Coordinates of C-alpha atoms in Angstrom, one line a residue:
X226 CA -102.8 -93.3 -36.7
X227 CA -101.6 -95.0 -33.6
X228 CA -104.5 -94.1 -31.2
X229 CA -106.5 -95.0 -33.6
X230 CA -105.0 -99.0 -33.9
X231 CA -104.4 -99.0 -30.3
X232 CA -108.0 -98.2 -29.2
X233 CA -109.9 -100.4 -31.6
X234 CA -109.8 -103.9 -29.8
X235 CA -110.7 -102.0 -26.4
X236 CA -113.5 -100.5 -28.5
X237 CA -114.4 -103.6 -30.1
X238 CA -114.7 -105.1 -26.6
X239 CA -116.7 -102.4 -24.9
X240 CA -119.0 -101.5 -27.5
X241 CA -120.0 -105.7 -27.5
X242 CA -120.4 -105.8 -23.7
X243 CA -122.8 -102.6 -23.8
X244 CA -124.6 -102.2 -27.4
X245 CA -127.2 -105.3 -26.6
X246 CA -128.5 -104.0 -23.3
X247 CA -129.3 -100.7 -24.6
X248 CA -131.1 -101.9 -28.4
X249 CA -128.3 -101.1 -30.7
X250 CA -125.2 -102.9 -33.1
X251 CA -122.1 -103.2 -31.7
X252 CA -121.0 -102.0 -35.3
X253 CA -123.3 -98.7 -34.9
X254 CA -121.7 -98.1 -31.2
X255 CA -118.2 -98.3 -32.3
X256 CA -119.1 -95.9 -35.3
X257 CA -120.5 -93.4 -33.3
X258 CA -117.4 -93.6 -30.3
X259 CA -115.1 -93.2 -33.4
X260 CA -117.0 -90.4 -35.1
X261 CA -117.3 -88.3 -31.7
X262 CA -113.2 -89.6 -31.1
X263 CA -112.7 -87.9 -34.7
X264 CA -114.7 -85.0 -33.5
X265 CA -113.2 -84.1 -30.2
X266 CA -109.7 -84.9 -31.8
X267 CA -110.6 -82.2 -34.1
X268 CA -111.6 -80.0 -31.9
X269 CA -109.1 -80.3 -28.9
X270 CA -106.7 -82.5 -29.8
X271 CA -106.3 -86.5 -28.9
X272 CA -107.5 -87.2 -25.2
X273 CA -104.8 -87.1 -22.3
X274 CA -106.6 -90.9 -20.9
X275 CA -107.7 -92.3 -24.3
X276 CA -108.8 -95.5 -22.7
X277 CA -110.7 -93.7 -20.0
X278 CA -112.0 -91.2 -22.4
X279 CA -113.4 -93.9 -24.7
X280 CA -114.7 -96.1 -21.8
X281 CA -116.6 -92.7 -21.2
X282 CA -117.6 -92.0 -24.6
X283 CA -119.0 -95.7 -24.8
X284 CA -121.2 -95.2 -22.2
X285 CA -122.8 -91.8 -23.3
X286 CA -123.4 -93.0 -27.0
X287 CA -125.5 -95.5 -25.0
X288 CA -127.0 -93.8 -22.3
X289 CA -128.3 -91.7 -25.7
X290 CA -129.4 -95.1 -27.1
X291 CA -131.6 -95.6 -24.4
X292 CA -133.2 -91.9 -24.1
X293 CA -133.6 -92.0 -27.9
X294 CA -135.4 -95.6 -27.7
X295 CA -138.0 -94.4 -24.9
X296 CA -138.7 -91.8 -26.8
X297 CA -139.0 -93.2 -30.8
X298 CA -142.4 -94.8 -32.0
X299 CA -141.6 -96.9 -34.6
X300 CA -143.3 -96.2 -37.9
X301 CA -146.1 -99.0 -38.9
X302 CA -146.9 -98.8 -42.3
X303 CA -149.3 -101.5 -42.3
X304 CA -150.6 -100.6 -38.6
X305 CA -154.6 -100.9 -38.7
X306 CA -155.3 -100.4 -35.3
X307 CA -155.0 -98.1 -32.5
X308 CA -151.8 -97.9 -30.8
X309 CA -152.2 -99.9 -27.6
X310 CA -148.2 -100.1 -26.5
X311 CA -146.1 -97.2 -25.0
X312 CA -147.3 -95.1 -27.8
X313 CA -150.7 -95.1 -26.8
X314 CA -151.7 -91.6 -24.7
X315 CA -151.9 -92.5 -20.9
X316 CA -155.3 -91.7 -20.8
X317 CA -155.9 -95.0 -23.6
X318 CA -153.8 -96.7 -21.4
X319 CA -155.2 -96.4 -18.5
X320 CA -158.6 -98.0 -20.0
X321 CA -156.8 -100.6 -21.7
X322 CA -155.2 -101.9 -18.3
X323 CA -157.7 -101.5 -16.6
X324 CA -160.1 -103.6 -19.1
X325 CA -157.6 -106.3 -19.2
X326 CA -157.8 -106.3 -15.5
X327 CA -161.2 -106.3 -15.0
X328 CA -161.1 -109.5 -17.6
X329 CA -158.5 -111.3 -15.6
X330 CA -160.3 -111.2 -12.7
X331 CA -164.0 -112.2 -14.1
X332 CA -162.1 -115.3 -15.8
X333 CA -160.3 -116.0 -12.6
X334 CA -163.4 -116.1 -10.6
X335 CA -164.5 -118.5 -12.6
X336 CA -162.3 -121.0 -12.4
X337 CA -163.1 -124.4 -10.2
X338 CA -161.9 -125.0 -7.1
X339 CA -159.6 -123.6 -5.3
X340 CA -157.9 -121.6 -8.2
X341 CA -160.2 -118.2 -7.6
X342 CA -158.5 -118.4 -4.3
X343 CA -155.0 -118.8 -5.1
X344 CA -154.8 -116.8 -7.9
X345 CA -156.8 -114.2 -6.7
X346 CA -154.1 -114.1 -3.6
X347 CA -151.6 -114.1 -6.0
X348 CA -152.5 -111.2 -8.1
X349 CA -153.3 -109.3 -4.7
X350 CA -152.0 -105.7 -4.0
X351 CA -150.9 -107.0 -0.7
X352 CA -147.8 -108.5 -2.5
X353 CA -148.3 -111.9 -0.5
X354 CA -145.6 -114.4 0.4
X355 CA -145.9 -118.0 -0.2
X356 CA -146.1 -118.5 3.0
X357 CA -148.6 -116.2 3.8
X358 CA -150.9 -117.6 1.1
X359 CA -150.3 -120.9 2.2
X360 CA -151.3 -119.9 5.8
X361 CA -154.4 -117.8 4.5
X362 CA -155.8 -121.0 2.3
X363 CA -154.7 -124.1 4.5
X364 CA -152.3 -125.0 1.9
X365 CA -148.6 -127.0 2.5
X366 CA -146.3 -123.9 1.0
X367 CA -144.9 -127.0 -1.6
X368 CA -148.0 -127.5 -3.0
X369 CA -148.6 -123.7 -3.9
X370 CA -146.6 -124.4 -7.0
X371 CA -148.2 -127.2 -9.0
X372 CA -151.5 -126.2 -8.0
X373 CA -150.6 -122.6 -9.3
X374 CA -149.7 -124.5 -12.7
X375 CA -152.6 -126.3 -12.7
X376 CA -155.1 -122.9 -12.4
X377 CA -152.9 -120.8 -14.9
X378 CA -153.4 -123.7 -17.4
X379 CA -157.1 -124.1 -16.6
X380 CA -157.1 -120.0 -17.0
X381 CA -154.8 -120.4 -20.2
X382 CA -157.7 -123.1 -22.4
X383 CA -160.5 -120.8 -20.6
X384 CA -159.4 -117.5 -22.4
X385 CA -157.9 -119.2 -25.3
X386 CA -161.8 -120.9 -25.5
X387 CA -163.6 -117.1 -25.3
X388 CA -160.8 -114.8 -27.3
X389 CA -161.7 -114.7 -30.8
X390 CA -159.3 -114.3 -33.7
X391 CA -158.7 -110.2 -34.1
X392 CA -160.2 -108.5 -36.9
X393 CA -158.2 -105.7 -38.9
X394 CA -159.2 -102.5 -38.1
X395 CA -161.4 -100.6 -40.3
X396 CA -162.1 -103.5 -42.9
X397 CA -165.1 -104.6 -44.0
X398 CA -165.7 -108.8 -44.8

């Protein structure tokens, strides 16, 4: 088949350009462009464009990718635990971030110096600029940076200190 020889390096190159943004193979992109080409040709004949077509073709079989990605939970036969990513209900989510939040900003407040300050300005709602937390603590804008380094590693050996390695679910010692 000519079409077939004369579409494959276009399909090489657009399935290797898109398959990694949306989670798949190149290899399992092109098979599924060539297996809907081999469809439609079936049905209604080769495609008037067939460079336009399977530019088009390419981007649906991803665009399908993606939907089917949000929407698989990947099985866990060893999984323990609750789910706690996007497979958890909303509701357990909800908790969960909220928890974590409420334990971010206990540790943070207990950080010396002026790290409650900063950091608590930077995890504002507000959305502040550097400039505006500069301005708001008395703070040169260039040294917003290393002093933020300096609190997130404080922060970092603080919860690393008080987290405690996770047990398995539902087993007994």
């Amino acid at each position: 088949m000519d079409l077939l020889e004369k579409l494959r390096p276009l399909l090489a190159a657009e399935a290797a350009a898109e398959a990694y943004g949306a989670g798949i193979e190149p290899a399992e992109l092109e098979q599924a462009v060539w297996l809907r080409l081999l469809e439609r040709t079936h049905e209604e004949g080769p495609p008037p464009e067939p460079a336009t077509w399977l530019r088009g073709a390419v981007r649906a079989e991803v665009r399908g990718a993606r939907r089917r990605a949000r929407r698989e939970v990947p099985y866990d036969p060893v999984g323990d635990g609750p789910p706690s990513g996007p497979e958890a209900r909303p509701a357990e989510q909800a908790v969960l971030a909220a928890e974590t939040g409420r334990a971010l900003r206990a540790a943070v407040r207990r950080l010396p110096g002026r790290c409650p300050l900063l950091l608590g300005a930077l995890l504002s709602r507000a959305d502040l600029t550097y400039r505006e937390i500069a301005g708001e603590l008395g703070m040169s804008q260039g040294s917003l940076g290393p002093v933020r380094s300096r609190c997130l590693g404080c922060l970092r050996r603080m919860l690393t200190a008080e987290i405690a390695a996770p047990e398995l679910w539902g087993k007994e010692r």
